[in-house]
Short mmCIF file of C-alpha atoms in Angstrom, two decimals:
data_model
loop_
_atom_site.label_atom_id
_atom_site.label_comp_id
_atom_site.label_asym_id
_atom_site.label_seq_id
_atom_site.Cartn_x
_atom_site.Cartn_y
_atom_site.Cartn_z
CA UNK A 231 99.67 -91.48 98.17
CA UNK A 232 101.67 -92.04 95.07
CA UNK A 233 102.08 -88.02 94.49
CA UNK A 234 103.55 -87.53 98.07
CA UNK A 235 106.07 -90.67 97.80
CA UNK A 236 107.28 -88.79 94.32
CA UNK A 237 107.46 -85.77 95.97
CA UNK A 238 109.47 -86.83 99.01
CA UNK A 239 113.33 -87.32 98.99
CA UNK A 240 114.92 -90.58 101.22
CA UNK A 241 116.11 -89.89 104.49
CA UNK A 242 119.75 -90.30 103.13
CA UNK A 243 119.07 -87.40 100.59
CA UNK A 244 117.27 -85.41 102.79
CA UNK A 245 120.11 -85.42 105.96
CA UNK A 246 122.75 -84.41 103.24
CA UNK A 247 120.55 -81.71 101.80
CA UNK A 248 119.97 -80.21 105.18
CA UNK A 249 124.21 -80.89 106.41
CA UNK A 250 124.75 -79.13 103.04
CA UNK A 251 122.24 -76.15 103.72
CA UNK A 252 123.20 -75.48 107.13
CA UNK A 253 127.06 -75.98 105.97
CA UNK A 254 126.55 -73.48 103.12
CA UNK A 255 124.58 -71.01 105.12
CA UNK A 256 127.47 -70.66 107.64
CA UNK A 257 129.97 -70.18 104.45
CA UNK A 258 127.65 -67.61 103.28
CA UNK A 259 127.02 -65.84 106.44
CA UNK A 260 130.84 -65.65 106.75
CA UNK A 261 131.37 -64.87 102.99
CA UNK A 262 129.06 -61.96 102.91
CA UNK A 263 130.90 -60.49 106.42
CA UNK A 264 134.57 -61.12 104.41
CA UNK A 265 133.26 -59.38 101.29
CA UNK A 266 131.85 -56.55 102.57
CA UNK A 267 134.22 -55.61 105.59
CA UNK A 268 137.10 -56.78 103.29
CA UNK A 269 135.84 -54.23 100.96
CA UNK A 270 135.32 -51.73 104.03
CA UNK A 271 139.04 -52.49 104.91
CA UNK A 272 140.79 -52.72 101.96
CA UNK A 273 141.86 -56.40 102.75
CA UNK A 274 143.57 -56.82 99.01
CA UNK A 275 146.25 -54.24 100.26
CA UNK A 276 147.70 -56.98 102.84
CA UNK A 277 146.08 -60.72 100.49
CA UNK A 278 146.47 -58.97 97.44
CA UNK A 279 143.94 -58.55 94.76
CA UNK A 280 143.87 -61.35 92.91
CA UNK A 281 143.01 -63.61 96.73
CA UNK A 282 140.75 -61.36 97.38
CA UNK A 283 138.74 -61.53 94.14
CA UNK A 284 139.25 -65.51 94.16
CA UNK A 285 137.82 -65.66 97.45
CA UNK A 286 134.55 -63.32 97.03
CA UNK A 287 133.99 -65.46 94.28
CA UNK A 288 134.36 -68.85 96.28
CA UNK A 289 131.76 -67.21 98.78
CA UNK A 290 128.84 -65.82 95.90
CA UNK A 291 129.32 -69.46 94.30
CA UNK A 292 129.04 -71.02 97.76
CA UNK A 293 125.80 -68.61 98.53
CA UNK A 294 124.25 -69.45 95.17
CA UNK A 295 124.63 -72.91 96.42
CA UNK A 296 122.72 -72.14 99.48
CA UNK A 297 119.59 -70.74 97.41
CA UNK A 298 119.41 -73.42 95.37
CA UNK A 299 119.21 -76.29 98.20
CA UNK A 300 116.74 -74.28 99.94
CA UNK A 301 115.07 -74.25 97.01
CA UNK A 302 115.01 -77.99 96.49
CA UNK A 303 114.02 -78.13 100.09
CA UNK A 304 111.41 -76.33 99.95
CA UNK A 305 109.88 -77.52 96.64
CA UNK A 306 110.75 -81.38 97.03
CA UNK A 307 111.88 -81.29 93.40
CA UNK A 308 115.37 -81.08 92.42
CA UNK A 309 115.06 -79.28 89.34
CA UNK A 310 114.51 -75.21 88.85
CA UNK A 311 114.55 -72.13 87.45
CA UNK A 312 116.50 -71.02 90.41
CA UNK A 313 118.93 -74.02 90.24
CA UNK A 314 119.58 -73.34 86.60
CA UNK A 315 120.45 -69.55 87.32
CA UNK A 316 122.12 -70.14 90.45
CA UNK A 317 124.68 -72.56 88.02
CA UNK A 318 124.92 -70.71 85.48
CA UNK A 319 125.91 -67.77 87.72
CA UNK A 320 128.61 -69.55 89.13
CA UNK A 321 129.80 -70.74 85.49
CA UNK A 322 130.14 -66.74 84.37
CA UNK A 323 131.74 -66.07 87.40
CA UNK A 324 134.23 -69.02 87.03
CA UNK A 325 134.79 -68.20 83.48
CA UNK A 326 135.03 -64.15 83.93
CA UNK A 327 137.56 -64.96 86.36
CA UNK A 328 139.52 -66.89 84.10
CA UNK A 329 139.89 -63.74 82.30
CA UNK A 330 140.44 -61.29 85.05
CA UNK A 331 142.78 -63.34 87.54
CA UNK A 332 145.68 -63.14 85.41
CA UNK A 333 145.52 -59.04 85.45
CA UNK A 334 145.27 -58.91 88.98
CA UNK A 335 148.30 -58.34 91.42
CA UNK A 336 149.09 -61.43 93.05
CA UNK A 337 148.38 -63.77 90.60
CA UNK A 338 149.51 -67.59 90.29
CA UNK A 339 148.78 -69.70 87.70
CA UNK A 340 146.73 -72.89 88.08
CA UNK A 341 149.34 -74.13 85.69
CA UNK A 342 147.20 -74.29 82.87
CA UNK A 343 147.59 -70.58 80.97
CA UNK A 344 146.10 -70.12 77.45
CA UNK A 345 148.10 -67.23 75.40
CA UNK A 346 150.99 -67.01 77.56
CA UNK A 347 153.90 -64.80 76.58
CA UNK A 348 156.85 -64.17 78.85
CA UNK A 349 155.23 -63.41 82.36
CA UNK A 350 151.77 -62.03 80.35
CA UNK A 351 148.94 -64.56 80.87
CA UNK A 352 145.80 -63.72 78.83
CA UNK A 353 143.75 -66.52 80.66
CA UNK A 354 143.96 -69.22 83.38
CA UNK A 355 142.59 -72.21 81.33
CA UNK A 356 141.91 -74.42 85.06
CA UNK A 357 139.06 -71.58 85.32
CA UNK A 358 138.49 -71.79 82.00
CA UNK A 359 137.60 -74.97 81.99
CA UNK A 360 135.25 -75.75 85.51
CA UNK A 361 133.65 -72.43 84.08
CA UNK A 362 132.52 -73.92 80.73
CA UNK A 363 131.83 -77.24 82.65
CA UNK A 364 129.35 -75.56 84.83
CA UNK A 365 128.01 -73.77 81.61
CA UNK A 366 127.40 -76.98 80.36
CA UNK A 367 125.96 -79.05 83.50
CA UNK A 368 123.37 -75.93 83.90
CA UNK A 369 121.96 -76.20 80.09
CA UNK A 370 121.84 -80.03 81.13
CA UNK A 371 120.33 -79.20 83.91
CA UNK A 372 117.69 -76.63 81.75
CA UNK A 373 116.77 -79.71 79.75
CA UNK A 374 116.21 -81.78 82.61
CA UNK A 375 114.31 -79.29 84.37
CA UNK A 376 111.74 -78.84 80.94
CA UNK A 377 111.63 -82.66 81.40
CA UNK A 378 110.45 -82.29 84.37
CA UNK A 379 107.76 -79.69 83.54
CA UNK A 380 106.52 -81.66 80.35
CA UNK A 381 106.16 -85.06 82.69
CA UNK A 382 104.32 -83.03 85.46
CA UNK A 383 101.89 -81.60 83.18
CA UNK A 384 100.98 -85.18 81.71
CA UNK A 385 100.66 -86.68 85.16
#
């Protein structure tokens, strides 16, 4: 009795965990059709590069998302190995793009730019920075997750 109540979420948890899976799994359906016939139809020619790029990477964050509730809803534990990749994914990806925005045509600034000279940018620092926040939240998460392991080994 005690091993099922830990293992089961509240209702209130459990209705946003499935809004947020069926929410993401739309996005993602959608993202992976705009990535691929984007790709298929050159779509950066008429957005421009730098939208495009911004965009596929809005819909692989949004998909790793996806994985990572199902993953919670399937395993009735919040914390992973899955939900530690998936968030560190979307950290490299946020913080490669704060790299590779700036070079792309179309690019506008968050308004944060780190080594800017004249209309050179050499990185967007508002990527920057979510980027090396989710770096962070995902080692937290790590440690939280080998928490978790240690305290399921003693019970």
């Amino acid at each position: 009795m005690e091993e099922n109540q830990r293992n089961s979420f509240s209702k209130g948890f459990s209705f946003l965990l499935g809004v947020g899976i069926f929410l993401t799994g739309l996005v993602s359906i959608a993202g992976i059709y705009f990535i691929i016939a984007g790709a298929y139809m050159q779509v950066w020619k008429e957005t421009g590069m730098c939208e495009y790029v911004q965009m596929a990477i809005f819909y692989i964050c949004v998909l790793c998302c996806f994985f990572f509730m199902l993953k919670i809803k399937w395993s009735q534990r919040f914390f992973s190995n899955l939900l530690v990749g998936c968030i560190q994914v979307i950290g490299a990806l946020i913080t490669g793009a704060a790299f590779l925005l700036p070079h792309l045509d179309g690019y506008r600034g968050t308004g944060f730019s780190i080594m800017r000279f004249s209309s050179f940018v050499l990185l967007d620092g508002g990527f920057l920075l979510v980027g090396i926040l989710f770096l962070i939240f995902a080692r937290i998460i790590k440690e939280g997750f080998a928490m978790q392991q240690e305290l399921d080994e003693v019970l």
